[in-house]
XYZ file of C-alpha atoms in Angstrom:
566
model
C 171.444 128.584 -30.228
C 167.900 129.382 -29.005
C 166.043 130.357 -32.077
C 163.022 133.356 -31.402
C 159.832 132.976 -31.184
C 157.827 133.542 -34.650
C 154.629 132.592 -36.648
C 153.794 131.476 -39.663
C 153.367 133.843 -42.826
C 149.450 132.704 -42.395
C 149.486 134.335 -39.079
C 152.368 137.160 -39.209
C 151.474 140.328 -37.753
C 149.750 138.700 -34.749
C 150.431 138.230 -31.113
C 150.946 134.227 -30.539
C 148.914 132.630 -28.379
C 149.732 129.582 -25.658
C 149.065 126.744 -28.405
C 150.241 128.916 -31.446
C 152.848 126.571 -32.808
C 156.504 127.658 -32.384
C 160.011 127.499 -32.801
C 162.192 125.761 -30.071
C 165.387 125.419 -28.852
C 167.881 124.547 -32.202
C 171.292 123.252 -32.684
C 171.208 124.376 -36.201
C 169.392 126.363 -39.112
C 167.969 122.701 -39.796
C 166.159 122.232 -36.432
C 165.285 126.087 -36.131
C 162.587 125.509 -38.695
C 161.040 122.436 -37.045
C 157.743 122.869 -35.107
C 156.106 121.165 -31.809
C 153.036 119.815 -31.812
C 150.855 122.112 -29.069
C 150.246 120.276 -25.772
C 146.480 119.580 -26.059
C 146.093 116.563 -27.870
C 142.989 117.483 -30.001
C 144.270 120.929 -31.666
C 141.797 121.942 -34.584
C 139.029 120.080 -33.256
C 135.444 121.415 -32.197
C 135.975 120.638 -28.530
C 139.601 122.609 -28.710
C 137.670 125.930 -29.346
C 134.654 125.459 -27.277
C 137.112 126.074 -24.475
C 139.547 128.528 -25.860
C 137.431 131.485 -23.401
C 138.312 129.523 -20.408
C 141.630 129.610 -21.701
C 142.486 132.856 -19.252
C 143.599 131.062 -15.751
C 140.442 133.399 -14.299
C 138.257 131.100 -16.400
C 139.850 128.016 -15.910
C 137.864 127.183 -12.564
C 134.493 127.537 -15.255
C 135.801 124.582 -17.770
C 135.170 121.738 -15.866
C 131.586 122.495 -14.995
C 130.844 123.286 -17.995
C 132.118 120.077 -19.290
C 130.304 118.096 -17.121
C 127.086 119.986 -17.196
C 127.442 119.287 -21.136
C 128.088 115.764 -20.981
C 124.844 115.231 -18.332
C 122.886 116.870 -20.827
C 123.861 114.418 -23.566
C 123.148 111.565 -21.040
C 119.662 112.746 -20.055
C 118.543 113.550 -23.746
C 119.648 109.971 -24.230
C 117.326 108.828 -21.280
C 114.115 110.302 -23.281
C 114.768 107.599 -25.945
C 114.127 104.019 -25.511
C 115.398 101.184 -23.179
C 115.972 97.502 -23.129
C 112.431 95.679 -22.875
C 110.226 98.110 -23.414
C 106.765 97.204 -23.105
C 107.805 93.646 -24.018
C 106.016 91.207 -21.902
C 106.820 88.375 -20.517
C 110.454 89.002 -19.563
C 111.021 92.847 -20.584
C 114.693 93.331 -20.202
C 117.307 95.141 -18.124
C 115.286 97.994 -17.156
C 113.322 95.644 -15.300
C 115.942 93.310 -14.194
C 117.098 96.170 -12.310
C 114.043 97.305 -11.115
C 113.024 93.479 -10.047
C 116.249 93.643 -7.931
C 115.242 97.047 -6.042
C 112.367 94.966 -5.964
C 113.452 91.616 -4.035
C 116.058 93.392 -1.959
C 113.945 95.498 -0.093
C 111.308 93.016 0.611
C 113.345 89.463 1.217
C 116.170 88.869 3.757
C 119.601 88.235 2.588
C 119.666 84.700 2.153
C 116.472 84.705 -0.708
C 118.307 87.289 -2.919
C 120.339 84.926 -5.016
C 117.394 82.089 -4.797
C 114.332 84.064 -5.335
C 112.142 82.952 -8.207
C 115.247 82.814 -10.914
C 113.480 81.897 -13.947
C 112.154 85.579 -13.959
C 115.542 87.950 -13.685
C 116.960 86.195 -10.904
C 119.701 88.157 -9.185
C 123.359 87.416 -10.864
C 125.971 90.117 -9.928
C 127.990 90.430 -6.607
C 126.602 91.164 -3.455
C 127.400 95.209 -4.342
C 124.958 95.323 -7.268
C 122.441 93.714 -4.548
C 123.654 96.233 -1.668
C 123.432 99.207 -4.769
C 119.624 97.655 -5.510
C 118.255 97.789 -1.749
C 119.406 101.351 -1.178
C 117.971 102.932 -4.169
C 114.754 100.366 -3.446
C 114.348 101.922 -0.715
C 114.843 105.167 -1.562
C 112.606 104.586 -4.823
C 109.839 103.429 -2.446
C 109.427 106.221 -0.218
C 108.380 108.491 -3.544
C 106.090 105.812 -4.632
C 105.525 102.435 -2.465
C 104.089 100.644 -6.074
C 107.004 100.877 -8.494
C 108.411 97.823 -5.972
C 106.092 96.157 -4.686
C 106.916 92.311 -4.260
C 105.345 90.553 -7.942
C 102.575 92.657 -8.271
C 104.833 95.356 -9.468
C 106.519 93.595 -12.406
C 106.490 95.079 -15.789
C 105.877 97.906 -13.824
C 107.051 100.967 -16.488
C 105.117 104.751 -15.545
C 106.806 107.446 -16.702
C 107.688 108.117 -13.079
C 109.354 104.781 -12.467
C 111.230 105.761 -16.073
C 112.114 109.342 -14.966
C 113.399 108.088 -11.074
C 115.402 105.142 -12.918
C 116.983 106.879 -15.196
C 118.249 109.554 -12.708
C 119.490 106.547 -10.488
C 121.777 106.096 -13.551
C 122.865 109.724 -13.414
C 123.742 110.304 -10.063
C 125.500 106.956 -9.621
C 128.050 107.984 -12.408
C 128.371 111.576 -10.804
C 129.349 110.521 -8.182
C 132.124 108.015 -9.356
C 132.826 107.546 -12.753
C 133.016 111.690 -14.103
C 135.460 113.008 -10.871
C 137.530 109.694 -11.348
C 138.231 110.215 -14.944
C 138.347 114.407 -14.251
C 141.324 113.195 -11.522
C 142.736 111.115 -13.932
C 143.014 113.364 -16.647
C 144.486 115.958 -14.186
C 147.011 113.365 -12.956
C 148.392 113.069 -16.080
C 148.318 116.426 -17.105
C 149.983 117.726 -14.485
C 153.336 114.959 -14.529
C 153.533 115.770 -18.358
C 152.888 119.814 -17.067
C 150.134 120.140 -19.273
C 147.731 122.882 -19.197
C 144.489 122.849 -17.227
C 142.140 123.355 -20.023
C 144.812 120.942 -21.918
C 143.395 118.680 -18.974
C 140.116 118.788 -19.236
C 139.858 118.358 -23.308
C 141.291 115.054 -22.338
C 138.180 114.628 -19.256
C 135.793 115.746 -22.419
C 136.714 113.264 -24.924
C 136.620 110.079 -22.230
C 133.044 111.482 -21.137
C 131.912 112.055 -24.637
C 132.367 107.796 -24.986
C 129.169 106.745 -27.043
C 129.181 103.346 -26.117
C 129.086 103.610 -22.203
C 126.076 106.738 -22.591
C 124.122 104.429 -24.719
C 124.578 101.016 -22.854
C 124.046 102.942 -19.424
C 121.384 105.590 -19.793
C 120.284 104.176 -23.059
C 119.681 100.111 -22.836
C 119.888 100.972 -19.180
C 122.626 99.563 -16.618
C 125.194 100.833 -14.219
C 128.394 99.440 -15.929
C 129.290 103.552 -14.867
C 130.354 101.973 -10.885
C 132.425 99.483 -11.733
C 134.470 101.334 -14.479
C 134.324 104.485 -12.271
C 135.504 102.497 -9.368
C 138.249 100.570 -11.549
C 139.685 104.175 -12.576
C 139.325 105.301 -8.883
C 141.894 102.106 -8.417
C 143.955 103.303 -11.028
C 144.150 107.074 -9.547
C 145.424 105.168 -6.637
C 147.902 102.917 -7.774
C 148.973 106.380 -9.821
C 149.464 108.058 -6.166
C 151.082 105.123 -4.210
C 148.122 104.104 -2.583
C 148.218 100.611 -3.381
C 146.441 99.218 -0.314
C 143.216 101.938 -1.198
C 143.651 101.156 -5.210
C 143.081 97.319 -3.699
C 140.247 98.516 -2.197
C 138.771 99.949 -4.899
C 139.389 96.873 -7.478
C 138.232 94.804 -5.163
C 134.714 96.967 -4.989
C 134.432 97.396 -8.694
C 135.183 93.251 -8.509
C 132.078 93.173 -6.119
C 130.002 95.121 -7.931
C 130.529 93.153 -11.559
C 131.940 90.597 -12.110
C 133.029 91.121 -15.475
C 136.222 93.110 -13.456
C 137.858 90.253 -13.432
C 138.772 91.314 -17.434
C 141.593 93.240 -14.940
C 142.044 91.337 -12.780
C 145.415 89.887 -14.301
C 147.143 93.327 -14.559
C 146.058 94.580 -11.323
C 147.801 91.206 -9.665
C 151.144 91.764 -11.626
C 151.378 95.274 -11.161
C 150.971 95.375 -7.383
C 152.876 91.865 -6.768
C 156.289 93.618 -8.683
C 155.779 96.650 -7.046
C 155.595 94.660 -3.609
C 158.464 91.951 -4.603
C 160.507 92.683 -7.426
C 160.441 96.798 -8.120
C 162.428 97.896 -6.619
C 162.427 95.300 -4.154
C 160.972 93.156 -1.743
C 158.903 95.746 0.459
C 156.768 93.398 3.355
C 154.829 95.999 4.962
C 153.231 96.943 1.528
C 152.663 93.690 0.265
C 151.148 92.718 3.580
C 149.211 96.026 3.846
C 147.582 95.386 0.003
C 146.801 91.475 0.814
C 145.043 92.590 3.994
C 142.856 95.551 2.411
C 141.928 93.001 -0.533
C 140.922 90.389 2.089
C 139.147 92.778 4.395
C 137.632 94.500 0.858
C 136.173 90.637 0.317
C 135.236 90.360 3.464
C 133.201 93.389 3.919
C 131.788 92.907 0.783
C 130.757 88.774 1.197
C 130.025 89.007 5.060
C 126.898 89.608 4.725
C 126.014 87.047 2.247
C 127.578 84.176 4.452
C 125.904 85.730 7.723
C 122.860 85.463 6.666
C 122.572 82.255 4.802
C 125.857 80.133 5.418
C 127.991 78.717 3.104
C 125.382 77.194 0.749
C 124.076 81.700 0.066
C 127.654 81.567 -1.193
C 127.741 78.805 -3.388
C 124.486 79.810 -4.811
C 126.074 83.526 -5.165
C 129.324 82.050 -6.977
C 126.882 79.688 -9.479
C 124.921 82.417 -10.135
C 127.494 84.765 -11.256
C 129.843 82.677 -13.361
C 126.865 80.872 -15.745
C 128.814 78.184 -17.617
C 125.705 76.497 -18.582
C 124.555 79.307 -20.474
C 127.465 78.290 -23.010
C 130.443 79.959 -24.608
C 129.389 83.027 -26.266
C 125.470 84.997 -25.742
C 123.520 86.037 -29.017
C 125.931 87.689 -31.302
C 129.133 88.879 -30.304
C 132.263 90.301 -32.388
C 134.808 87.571 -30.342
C 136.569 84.592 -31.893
C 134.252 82.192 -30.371
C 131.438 83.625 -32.284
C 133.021 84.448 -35.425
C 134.804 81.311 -35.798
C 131.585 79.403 -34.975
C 130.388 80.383 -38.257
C 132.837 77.690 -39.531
C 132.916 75.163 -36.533
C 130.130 74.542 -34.670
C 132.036 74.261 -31.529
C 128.295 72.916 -29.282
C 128.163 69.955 -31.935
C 131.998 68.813 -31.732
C 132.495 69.568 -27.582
C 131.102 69.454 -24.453
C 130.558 72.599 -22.566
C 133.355 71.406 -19.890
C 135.795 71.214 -23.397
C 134.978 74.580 -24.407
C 135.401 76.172 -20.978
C 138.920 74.489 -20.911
C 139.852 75.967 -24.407
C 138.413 78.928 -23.774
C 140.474 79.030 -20.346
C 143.810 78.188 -21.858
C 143.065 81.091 -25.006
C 142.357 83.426 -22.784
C 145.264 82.764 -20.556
C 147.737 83.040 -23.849
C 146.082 85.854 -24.965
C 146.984 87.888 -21.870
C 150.383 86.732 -21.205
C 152.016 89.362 -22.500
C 150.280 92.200 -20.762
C 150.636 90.133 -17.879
C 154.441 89.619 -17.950
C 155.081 93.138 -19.756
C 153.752 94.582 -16.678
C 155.572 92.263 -14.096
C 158.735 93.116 -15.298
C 158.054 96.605 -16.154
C 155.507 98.024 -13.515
C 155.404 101.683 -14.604
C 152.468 103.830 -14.196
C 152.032 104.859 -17.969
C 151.952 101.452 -18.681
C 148.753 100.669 -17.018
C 146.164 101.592 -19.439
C 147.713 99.735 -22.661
C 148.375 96.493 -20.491
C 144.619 96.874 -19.253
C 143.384 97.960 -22.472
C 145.544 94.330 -24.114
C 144.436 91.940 -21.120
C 140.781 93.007 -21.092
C 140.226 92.643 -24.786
C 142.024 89.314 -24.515
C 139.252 88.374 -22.241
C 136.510 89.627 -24.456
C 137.554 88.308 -27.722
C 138.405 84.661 -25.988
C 137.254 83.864 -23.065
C 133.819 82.395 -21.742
C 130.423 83.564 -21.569
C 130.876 87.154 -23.676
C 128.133 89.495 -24.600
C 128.099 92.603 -26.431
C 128.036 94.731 -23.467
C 131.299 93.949 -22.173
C 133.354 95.903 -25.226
C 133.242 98.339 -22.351
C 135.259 97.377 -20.120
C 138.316 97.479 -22.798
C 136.917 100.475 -24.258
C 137.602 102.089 -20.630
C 141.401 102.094 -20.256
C 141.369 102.112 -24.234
C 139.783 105.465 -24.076
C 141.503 106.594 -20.933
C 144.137 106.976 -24.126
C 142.721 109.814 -25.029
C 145.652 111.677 -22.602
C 148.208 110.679 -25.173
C 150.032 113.513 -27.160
C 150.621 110.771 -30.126
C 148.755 111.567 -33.053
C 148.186 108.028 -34.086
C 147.554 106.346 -30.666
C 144.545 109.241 -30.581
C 143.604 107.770 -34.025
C 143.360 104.402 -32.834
C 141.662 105.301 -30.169
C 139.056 107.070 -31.519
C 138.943 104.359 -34.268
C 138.155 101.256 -31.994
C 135.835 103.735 -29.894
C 133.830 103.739 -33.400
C 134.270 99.996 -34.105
C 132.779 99.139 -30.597
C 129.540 101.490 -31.266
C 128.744 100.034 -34.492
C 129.410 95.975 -32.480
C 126.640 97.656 -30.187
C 124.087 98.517 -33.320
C 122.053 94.995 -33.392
C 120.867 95.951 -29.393
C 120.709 99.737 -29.787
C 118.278 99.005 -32.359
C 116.615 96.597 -30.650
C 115.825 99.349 -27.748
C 114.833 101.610 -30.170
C 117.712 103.525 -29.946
C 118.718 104.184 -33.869
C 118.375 108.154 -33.545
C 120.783 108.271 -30.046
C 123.291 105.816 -32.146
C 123.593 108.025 -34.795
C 123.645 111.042 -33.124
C 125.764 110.561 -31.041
C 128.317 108.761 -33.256
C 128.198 111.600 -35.292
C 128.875 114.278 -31.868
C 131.599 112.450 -30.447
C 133.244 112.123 -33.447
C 133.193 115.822 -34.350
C 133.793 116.882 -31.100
C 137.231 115.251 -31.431
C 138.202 116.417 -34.641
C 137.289 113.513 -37.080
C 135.085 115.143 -39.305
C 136.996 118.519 -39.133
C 137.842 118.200 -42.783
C 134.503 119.927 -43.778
C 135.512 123.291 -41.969
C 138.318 124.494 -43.856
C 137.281 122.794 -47.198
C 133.219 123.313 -47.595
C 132.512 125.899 -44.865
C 132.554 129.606 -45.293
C 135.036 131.529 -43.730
C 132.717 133.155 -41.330
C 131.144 129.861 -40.664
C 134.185 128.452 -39.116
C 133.477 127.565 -35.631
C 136.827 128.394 -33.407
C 140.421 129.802 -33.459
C 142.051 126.566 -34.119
C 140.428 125.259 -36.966
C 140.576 128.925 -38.240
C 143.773 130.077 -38.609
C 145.252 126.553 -37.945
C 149.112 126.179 -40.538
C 148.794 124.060 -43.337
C 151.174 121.957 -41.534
C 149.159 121.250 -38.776
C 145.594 120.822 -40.263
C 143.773 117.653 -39.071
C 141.475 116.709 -41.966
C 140.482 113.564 -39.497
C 142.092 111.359 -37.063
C 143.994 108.945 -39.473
C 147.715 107.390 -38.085
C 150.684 108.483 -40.371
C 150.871 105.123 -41.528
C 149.472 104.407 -45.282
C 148.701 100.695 -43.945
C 146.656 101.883 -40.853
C 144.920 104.638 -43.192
C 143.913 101.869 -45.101
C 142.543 99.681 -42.646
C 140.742 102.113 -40.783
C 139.143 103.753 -43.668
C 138.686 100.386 -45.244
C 136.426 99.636 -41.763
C 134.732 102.633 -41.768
C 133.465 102.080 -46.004
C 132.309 98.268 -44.342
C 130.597 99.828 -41.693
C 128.775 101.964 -44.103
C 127.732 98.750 -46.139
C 126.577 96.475 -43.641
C 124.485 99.666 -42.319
C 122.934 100.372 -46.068
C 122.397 96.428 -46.471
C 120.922 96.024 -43.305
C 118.411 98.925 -43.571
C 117.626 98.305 -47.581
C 118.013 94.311 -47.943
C 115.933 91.905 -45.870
C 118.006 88.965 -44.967
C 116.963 85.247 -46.429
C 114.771 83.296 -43.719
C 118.018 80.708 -43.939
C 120.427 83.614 -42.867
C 118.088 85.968 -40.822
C 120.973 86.735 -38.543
C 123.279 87.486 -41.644
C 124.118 91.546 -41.080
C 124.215 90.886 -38.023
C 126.756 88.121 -38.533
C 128.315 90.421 -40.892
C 128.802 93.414 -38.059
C 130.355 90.687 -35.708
C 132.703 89.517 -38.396
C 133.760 93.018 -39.073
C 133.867 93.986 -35.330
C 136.247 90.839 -34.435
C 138.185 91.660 -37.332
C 138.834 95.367 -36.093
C 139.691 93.926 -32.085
C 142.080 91.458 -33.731
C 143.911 93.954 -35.347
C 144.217 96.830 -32.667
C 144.734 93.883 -29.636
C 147.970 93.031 -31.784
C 148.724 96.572 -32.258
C 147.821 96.833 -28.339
C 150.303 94.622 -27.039
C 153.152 96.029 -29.645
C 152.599 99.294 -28.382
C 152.817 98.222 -24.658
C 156.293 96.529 -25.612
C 157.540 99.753 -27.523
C 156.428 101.524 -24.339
C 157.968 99.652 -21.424
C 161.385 101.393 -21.417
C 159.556 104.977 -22.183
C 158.557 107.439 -19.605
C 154.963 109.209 -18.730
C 156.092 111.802 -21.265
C 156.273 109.788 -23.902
C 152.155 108.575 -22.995
């Protein structure tokens, strides 16, 4: 039978709305009294309500502006804080890295970039990053001719420089990185026939990210165009556009090279499709290998044109640095961790480590790798990203802190999901890489932003919605669905089902809290002055370990599934 409509006795009397929970088709008395979970993954959350007006499909159009106006607000108020090097001579630090690059781009030819004085910021990224440099040089320049002028502007940091640099930052990722994750979102949504606000909740949460507005218009970088052109590859590959999606890696490759973290996923997934799913198909395998080669081209021709093979060697040693060892400063991977232990520089040579590193790193993907071979489905794509990439991170060679983003990118792309506790998890890591990213955010002088924003993005989602219904006034409540939200559907925070993952997140979270009381109350020893932040890497690693296992167990559970079960 087809059971009616009806509410709960909380809510009788009262017209339902779209997300009001409700009874579904039922084969018996039994299943008439079991409930759906509403389509939007973050019900009774903060973020939920502040969209419930647009709810109306004559609003709809409104939601994603406001959305992104919101989350460019949050980015520029980050901007007025701190940055890496500030007023630090000698060296300063990434803010004027980049700026040294606008710098030597605009007033050297091509074949000085990569040789150019390197003992002060010499240029290591791909020939994109340089290309990305000499445009907004120039650009930069015609404002005000001294913020790069060749060495005599270095260290160079007016509040003019600050305010053009930072809105660099800004337009770069509005112009890739927010409408590839708003098409993503709406991808999804719309092969699962979820609702457009539904939609861009999901676009919200993956812009809210704390770690990528900190790193970026915080620390300053532009990690925002090669994770906005990796999900641009993605939206492709989601499409059938495999030769474009090629493309697009192969730019995002070009741009950083830390890409490569994908690199393994992206070559199974569009080898099967070409080969072996559902068979051998020639025109599209040769169509993807010659986009990727003419993407490389493109990309390196300019490089070799202009100063022969020997520009490219240079290039290729100055992006891969294996002499600058296994693991930089403090980072929460196994190399660093474990080194606590075995002092891996004492008992190998550099050539040893880079083999063992190799060979860890190749294990530690294998499974994503093959899982996606044999199974090259589109839901699959961000949990065998999400399992390769943090394989690379907590394993392979040459690591900093920064790069938690680029598994924290199809990790939070996760944020679609309808499941409870892959949200959780989600949302759980998101907080474990922040807190890895402390020891440089303070550094920058960017304590307030951290914990600001850690606390906004967390009750944005829901986490911390346990204080409405419990220690709020009524009146004080701040939306519909936290409300007059059923006792059986009341997210006190976003904790799995599980007892065992309860205890391990909250577990986390109570360390998190310690190290951050010890570190701001107890001066470390002058024998361990590194020891909290030994301590946050420990507990970091710890946390990766545990969801990269998790990770690739989910992408096995998932490989038979469909998109709806995401």
């Amino acid at each position: 039978m087809v059971a009616k409509k009806k509410l709960s006795s909380k809510n009788s009397g009262k017209k339902p709305s779209g997300n009001t929970p409700v009874i579904v088709q039922a084969s018996s008395p039994v299943e008439a009294t079991k409930k759906v979970e509403p389509v939007e993954a973050f019900f009774a959350s903060p973020l939920y309500d502040f969209v419930t007006p647009f709810r109306p499909v004559g609003n709809q159009w409104c939601a994603k502006y406001v959305i992104v106006i919101f989350a460019l607000i949050i980015r520029c108020a980050v901007g007025l804080g701190g940055y890496s090097g500030l007023s630090t001579p000698p060296m300063y630090g990434d803010f004027e890295a980049q700026r040294h690059w606008m710098e030597i781009t605009q007033h050297l030819p091509i074949r000085f970039w990569y040789w150019y004085d390197l003992q002060y910021w010499g240029l290591d990224y791909p020939p994109l990053t340089a290309y990305h440099s000499y445009v907004l040089g120039k650009l930069g320049a015609f404002f005000r001719r001294e913020w790069f002028d060749l060495e005599t502007s270095r260290g160079y940091e007016s509040l003019d420089l600050k305010s053009y640099m930072r809105f660099t930052v800004i337009l770069s990722e509005s112009l890739l990185y927010i409408p590839a994750v708003i098409y993503f979102t709406k991808w999804v949504g719309k092969h699962r026939s979820q609702s457009p606000i539904g939609q861009y909740i999901a676009a919200a949460a993956i812009l809210f990210q704390p770690a990528l507005i900190l790193v970026d218009h915080g620390h300053f970088q532009y990690n925002c165009i090669m994770l906005g052109m990796t999900v641009y590859a993605l939206n492709n590959f989601l499409d059938g556009f495999y030769a474009m999606g090629a493309i697009c890696f192969v730019l995002s490759l070009c741009f950083k090279q830390m890409s490569l973290y994908y690199s393994p996923i992206i070559f199974a997934y569009l080898l099967s499709k070409s080969i072996y799913s559902p068979g051998f198909n020639l025109p599209r395998l040769f169509a993807i290998s010659v986009a990727t080669v003419l993407a490389f081209i493109g990309c390196l021709g300019p490089i070799y044109i202009f100063g022969g093979y020997k520009n490219l060697a240079q290039m290729s040693y100055r992006i891969f640095p294996f002499a600058r060892g296994i693991f930089e400063d403090k980072v929460a991977n196994f190399w660093c961790v474990s080194n606590i232990f075995i002092k891996y520089k004492n008992l190998f040579t550099p050539q040893d480590l880079q083999l063992y590193s190799l060979l860890a790193t190749v294990v530690g993907c294998l499974p994503s790798f093959v899982i996606t071979f044999l199974y090259p489905k589109k839901h699959l794509l961000p949990y065998a990203l999400a399992a390769c990439s943090m394989s690379f991170f907590l394993f392979s060679f040459q690591v900093h802190e920064k790069t938690i983003l680029l598994p924290l990118l199809p990790i939070t792309l996760l944020y679609t999901s309808r499941d409870w506790n892959v949200l959780s998890l989600v949302c759980w890591i998101n907080n474990v890489a922040l807190f890895t990213l402390w020891p440089l955010l303070r550094k920058d002088g960017l304590a307030l932003q951290y914990g600001v924003l850690f606390v906004l993005s967390n009750w944005l989602i829901g986490n911390f919605s346990f204080v409405t219904p419990r220690f709020l006034p009524k009146f004080l409540t701040p939306g519909p669905s936290i409300s007059h939200i059923d006792d059986d559907y009341r997210r006190d925070i976003l904790l799995p089902k599980s007892i065992i993952w309860r205890i391990v997140i909250v577990g986390s979270y109570l360390g998190m809290g310690l190290i951050h009381f010890l570190d701001y109350y107890v001066p470390p020893s002058l024998k361990y002055p590194d020891l909290w932040t030994i301590a946050n890497c420990s507990l970091g690693f710890s946390c990766f370990m545990i969801f990269w296992i998790w990770n690739n167990y989910k992408l096995f559970e998932m490989r038979n599934k469909t998109l709806h079960d995401l």
